[in-house]
Short mmCIF file of C-alpha atoms and ligand atoms in Angstrom, two decimals:
data_model
loop_
_atom_site.label_atom_id
_atom_site.label_comp_id
_atom_site.label_asym_id
_atom_site.label_seq_id
_atom_site.Cartn_x
_atom_site.Cartn_y
_atom_site.Cartn_z
CA UNK A 139 -21.37 13.75 0.40
CA UNK A 140 -19.53 12.44 -2.62
CA UNK A 141 -15.86 11.15 -2.11
CA UNK A 142 -14.40 10.29 -4.94
CA UNK A 143 -10.78 9.10 -6.00
CA UNK A 144 -9.31 8.82 -9.42
CA UNK A 145 -6.06 6.62 -9.89
CA UNK A 146 -4.53 6.75 -12.93
CA UNK A 147 -1.27 4.86 -14.80
CA UNK A 148 0.43 7.53 -17.29
CA UNK A 149 0.35 7.18 -20.54
CA UNK A 150 2.90 5.10 -22.79
CA UNK A 151 6.26 6.11 -22.12
CA UNK A 152 9.29 6.50 -24.77
CA UNK A 153 10.82 3.23 -22.22
CA UNK A 154 7.19 1.20 -22.13
CA UNK A 155 7.31 1.28 -25.93
CA UNK A 156 10.74 -0.15 -26.33
CA UNK A 157 10.06 -2.97 -23.31
CA UNK A 158 12.34 -1.33 -20.90
CA UNK A 159 12.41 -1.55 -16.87
CA UNK A 160 11.97 2.14 -16.01
CA UNK A 161 11.68 2.81 -12.49
CA UNK A 162 12.69 5.91 -11.60
CA UNK A 163 14.61 6.88 -14.79
CA UNK A 164 12.94 9.85 -16.47
CA UNK A 165 11.41 9.22 -20.13
CA UNK A 166 8.59 11.46 -21.47
CA UNK A 167 5.77 10.18 -22.76
CA UNK A 168 5.18 8.96 -26.97
CA UNK A 169 2.98 10.45 -28.92
CA UNK A 170 0.61 7.29 -27.86
CA UNK A 171 1.12 8.31 -24.42
CA UNK A 172 -0.31 11.68 -24.87
CA UNK A 173 -3.00 11.00 -26.80
CA UNK A 174 -4.03 8.18 -23.92
CA UNK A 175 -3.89 10.77 -21.35
CA UNK A 176 -5.77 13.41 -23.30
CA UNK A 177 -8.24 10.66 -23.80
CA UNK A 178 -8.63 9.83 -19.96
CA UNK A 179 -9.36 13.40 -19.08
CA UNK A 180 -12.32 13.41 -21.80
CA UNK A 181 -13.84 10.21 -20.62
CA UNK A 182 -13.50 11.52 -17.29
CA UNK A 183 -15.28 14.63 -18.43
CA UNK A 184 -18.02 12.40 -20.13
CA UNK A 185 -18.51 10.86 -16.36
CA UNK A 186 -18.68 14.39 -15.04
CA UNK A 187 -16.18 14.55 -13.03
CA UNK A 188 -14.68 17.97 -11.92
CA UNK A 189 -11.48 17.05 -9.78
CA UNK A 190 -10.66 19.65 -6.98
CA UNK A 191 -6.83 18.64 -6.50
CA UNK A 192 -4.41 16.57 -8.20
CA UNK A 193 -1.76 14.30 -6.84
CA UNK A 194 1.68 13.31 -9.18
CA UNK A 195 5.21 12.04 -9.17
CA UNK A 196 8.63 13.27 -9.52
CA UNK A 197 8.63 12.07 -12.89
CA UNK A 198 7.71 13.59 -15.99
CA UNK A 199 5.80 10.90 -17.85
CA UNK A 200 3.26 10.84 -14.68
CA UNK A 201 3.38 14.92 -14.42
CA UNK A 202 2.87 15.39 -18.04
CA UNK A 203 -0.21 12.95 -17.84
CA UNK A 204 -2.14 14.79 -15.46
CA UNK A 205 -2.00 18.14 -16.98
CA UNK A 206 -2.92 16.72 -20.65
CA UNK A 207 -5.86 15.31 -18.63
CA UNK A 208 -6.53 18.50 -16.80
CA UNK A 209 -6.69 20.47 -19.92
CA UNK A 210 -8.66 17.92 -21.36
CA UNK A 211 -11.48 18.33 -18.35
CA UNK A 212 -10.87 21.77 -18.94
CA UNK A 213 -9.46 22.38 -15.50
CA UNK A 214 -5.90 23.72 -16.80
CA UNK A 215 -4.07 25.13 -13.91
CA UNK A 216 -5.83 22.90 -11.07
CA UNK A 217 -3.84 22.90 -8.10
CA UNK A 218 -1.32 19.84 -8.54
CA UNK A 219 0.87 18.43 -5.57
CA UNK A 220 4.32 16.51 -6.93
CA UNK A 221 6.05 13.99 -4.54
CA UNK A 222 8.54 11.63 -4.79
CA UNK A 223 6.51 9.12 -2.53
CA UNK A 224 4.44 8.31 -5.76
CA UNK A 225 7.39 7.45 -8.05
CA UNK A 226 7.62 4.83 -9.91
CA UNK A 227 8.81 1.43 -7.59
CA UNK A 228 13.04 1.17 -8.09
CA UNK A 229 14.02 -1.24 -11.04
CA UNK A 230 17.32 -1.18 -9.40
CA UNK A 231 19.37 -3.24 -11.80
CA UNK A 232 17.10 -4.20 -13.99
CA UNK A 233 16.54 -0.40 -15.19
CA UNK A 234 17.06 0.06 -18.57
CA UNK A 235 16.99 -3.24 -19.44
CA UNK A 236 14.80 -5.14 -22.00
CA UNK A 237 12.19 -7.30 -19.91
CA UNK A 238 12.06 -9.96 -22.76
CA UNK A 239 15.89 -10.49 -22.52
CA UNK A 240 15.82 -9.89 -18.56
CA UNK A 241 13.31 -13.23 -19.13
CA UNK A 242 15.69 -15.55 -21.17
CA UNK A 243 18.71 -14.43 -18.92
CA UNK A 244 16.71 -15.38 -15.62
CA UNK A 245 13.38 -17.20 -16.55
CA UNK A 246 10.11 -16.16 -16.83
CA UNK A 247 9.27 -17.01 -12.98
CA UNK A 248 11.78 -14.71 -11.40
CA UNK A 249 10.81 -11.70 -13.92
CA UNK A 250 7.36 -12.26 -12.66
CA UNK A 251 8.44 -12.32 -8.81
CA UNK A 252 10.80 -8.84 -9.32
CA UNK A 253 7.83 -7.31 -11.29
CA UNK A 254 4.58 -8.61 -9.68
CA UNK A 255 5.28 -10.18 -5.87
CA UNK A 256 4.86 -8.36 -2.77
CA UNK A 257 8.38 -8.97 -1.31
CA UNK A 258 10.82 -9.76 -3.79
CA UNK A 259 12.60 -6.81 -4.73
CA UNK A 260 14.51 -7.02 -8.34
CA UNK A 261 18.41 -6.77 -7.90
CA UNK A 262 19.44 -3.76 -6.12
CA UNK A 263 16.32 -1.88 -6.28
CA UNK A 264 12.49 -1.91 -4.25
CA UNK A 265 9.84 -4.77 -4.05
CA UNK A 266 6.25 -3.95 -3.75
CA UNK A 267 6.56 -3.69 0.08
CA UNK A 268 9.54 -1.08 0.07
CA UNK A 269 7.51 0.99 -2.09
CA UNK A 270 4.47 0.00 -0.13
CA UNK A 271 6.48 1.68 2.70
CA UNK A 272 6.49 5.34 1.49
CA UNK A 273 3.39 5.57 -1.02
CA UNK A 274 0.81 4.20 1.33
CA UNK A 275 1.76 6.96 4.26
CA UNK A 276 2.04 9.53 2.06
CA UNK A 277 -1.61 8.02 1.00
CA UNK A 278 -2.80 8.31 3.92
CA UNK A 279 -1.60 11.26 5.05
CA UNK A 280 -1.67 14.08 2.77
CA UNK A 281 -4.43 12.15 -0.27
CA UNK A 282 -6.95 10.75 1.80
CA UNK A 283 -8.05 13.00 4.05
CA UNK A 284 -8.91 15.34 1.30
CA UNK A 285 -11.13 12.86 -0.12
CA UNK A 286 -12.98 12.09 2.94
CA UNK A 287 -13.15 15.59 3.04
CA UNK A 288 -15.52 15.48 0.07
CA UNK A 289 -13.38 16.65 -2.43
CA UNK A 290 -12.91 14.86 -5.38
CA UNK A 291 -9.16 14.08 -6.12
CA UNK A 292 -7.11 12.59 -8.90
CA UNK A 293 -3.94 10.47 -8.74
CA UNK A 294 -1.58 10.45 -11.98
CA UNK A 295 1.16 7.99 -11.33
CA UNK A 296 2.83 4.72 -11.84
CA UNK A 297 1.95 0.87 -12.62
CA UNK A 298 3.80 -0.18 -9.12
CA UNK A 299 3.30 2.80 -6.59
CA UNK A 300 -0.36 2.73 -7.70
CA UNK A 301 -0.49 -0.82 -6.97
CA UNK A 302 0.68 -0.40 -3.67
CA UNK A 303 -2.01 1.85 -2.94
CA UNK A 304 -4.83 -0.56 -4.92
CA UNK A 305 -3.59 -3.56 -2.38
CA UNK A 306 -4.89 -1.56 0.25
CA UNK A 307 -7.90 -0.01 -1.54
CA UNK A 308 -8.61 -3.72 -3.14
CA UNK A 309 -7.81 -5.54 -0.03
CA UNK A 310 -6.11 -7.65 -2.27
CA UNK A 311 -4.02 -10.50 -1.14
CA UNK A 312 -0.47 -10.89 -2.28
CA UNK A 313 -1.76 -13.28 -4.84
CA UNK A 314 -4.25 -11.34 -6.25
CA UNK A 315 -2.08 -8.53 -6.39
CA UNK A 316 0.37 -10.96 -8.53
CA UNK A 317 -2.52 -10.48 -10.80
CA UNK A 318 -3.85 -6.93 -10.85
CA UNK A 319 -2.69 -4.86 -14.36
CA UNK A 320 -2.96 -1.25 -14.77
CA UNK A 321 -3.19 -0.70 -18.59
CA UNK A 322 -1.62 2.74 -19.36
CA UNK A 323 -3.81 5.89 -19.43
CA UNK A 324 -7.08 4.36 -17.74
CA UNK A 325 -8.93 5.52 -15.01
CA UNK A 326 -9.95 3.66 -12.04
CA UNK A 327 -12.93 5.31 -9.77
CA UNK A 328 -13.24 4.43 -6.47
CA UNK A 329 -15.89 5.84 -4.25
CA UNK A 330 -15.21 6.15 -1.15
CA UNK A 331 -17.30 5.73 1.86
CA UNK A 332 -16.73 8.02 5.16
CA UNK A 333 -15.07 5.60 7.22
CA UNK A 334 -12.38 5.44 4.43
CA UNK A 335 -13.38 1.86 3.08
CA UNK A 336 -14.15 1.72 -0.38
CA UNK A 337 -18.26 1.66 -1.47
CA UNK A 338 -17.18 0.60 -5.06
CA UNK A 339 -15.00 1.00 -8.15
CA UNK A 340 -14.42 0.79 -11.68
CA UNK A 341 -11.33 0.06 -13.41
CA UNK A 342 -11.80 1.62 -17.24
CA UNK A 343 -8.88 0.02 -18.48
CA UNK A 344 -10.29 -3.36 -17.52
CA UNK A 345 -13.51 -2.64 -18.82
CA UNK A 346 -11.70 -2.25 -22.41
CA UNK A 347 -10.14 -5.56 -21.86
CA UNK A 348 -13.25 -7.22 -21.17
CA UNK A 349 -14.89 -5.30 -24.21
CA UNK A 350 -11.43 -6.81 -26.13
O1 3PG B 595 9.41 0.72 -14.13
C1 3PG B 595 8.58 0.35 -15.32
O2 3PG B 595 9.47 -0.21 -16.25
C2 3PG B 595 7.48 0.17 -15.84
O3 3PG B 595 7.13 1.48 -15.82
C3 3PG B 595 6.58 -0.46 -14.81
O4 3PG B 595 6.94 -1.69 -15.06
P1 3PG B 595 6.12 -3.23 -14.84
O5 3PG B 595 4.85 -3.38 -15.74
O6 3PG B 595 7.43 -4.01 -15.51
O7 3PG B 595 6.40 -3.18 -13.20
#
């Protein structure tokens, strides 16, 4: 029995393009983000993937990525479950600020810790640990049982709500997590064992990076 889970960060959003902290704000995809989503679906189709269910967040950049991928896969109308547990982490008072301006104001190291550390929250926002506390229980309760039951599951969500799951899936230490980046629209394919451990995984975005 195959047990496959595919995670994908949404395609480029209008605020990604402007280099703004986005969090719970709800900008749409850019044209490039739309193309990234379509390409991700086409790539998974060439990999022979056929999904049984999809999960996404309550934010339109992830929802549209999910639907564009399913359209490209020829699976328009597949059961798609939306839940705010998969929403991006809340960036609090940084939301809407330019990331480079934030670095100038507070310094590279502090902004890096806010963006990539496990337990340091941005002012008024969620740390990754806070994001784990809402996304991981949802994953274990709603998503993992379907994968273990032999379903092929797509999760289209956000950089940090996915890193919250990836920390467990890839058994990353907080230091390793600091460096774990997700490209927009780049699927990560996990093969799961019956005991819910990961047999293997391929980050198709990382493949691009290696190729670059
Ligand atoms: O919420 C945001 O600003 C982005 O989607 C993720 O931002 P980050 O890569 O700085 O965490």
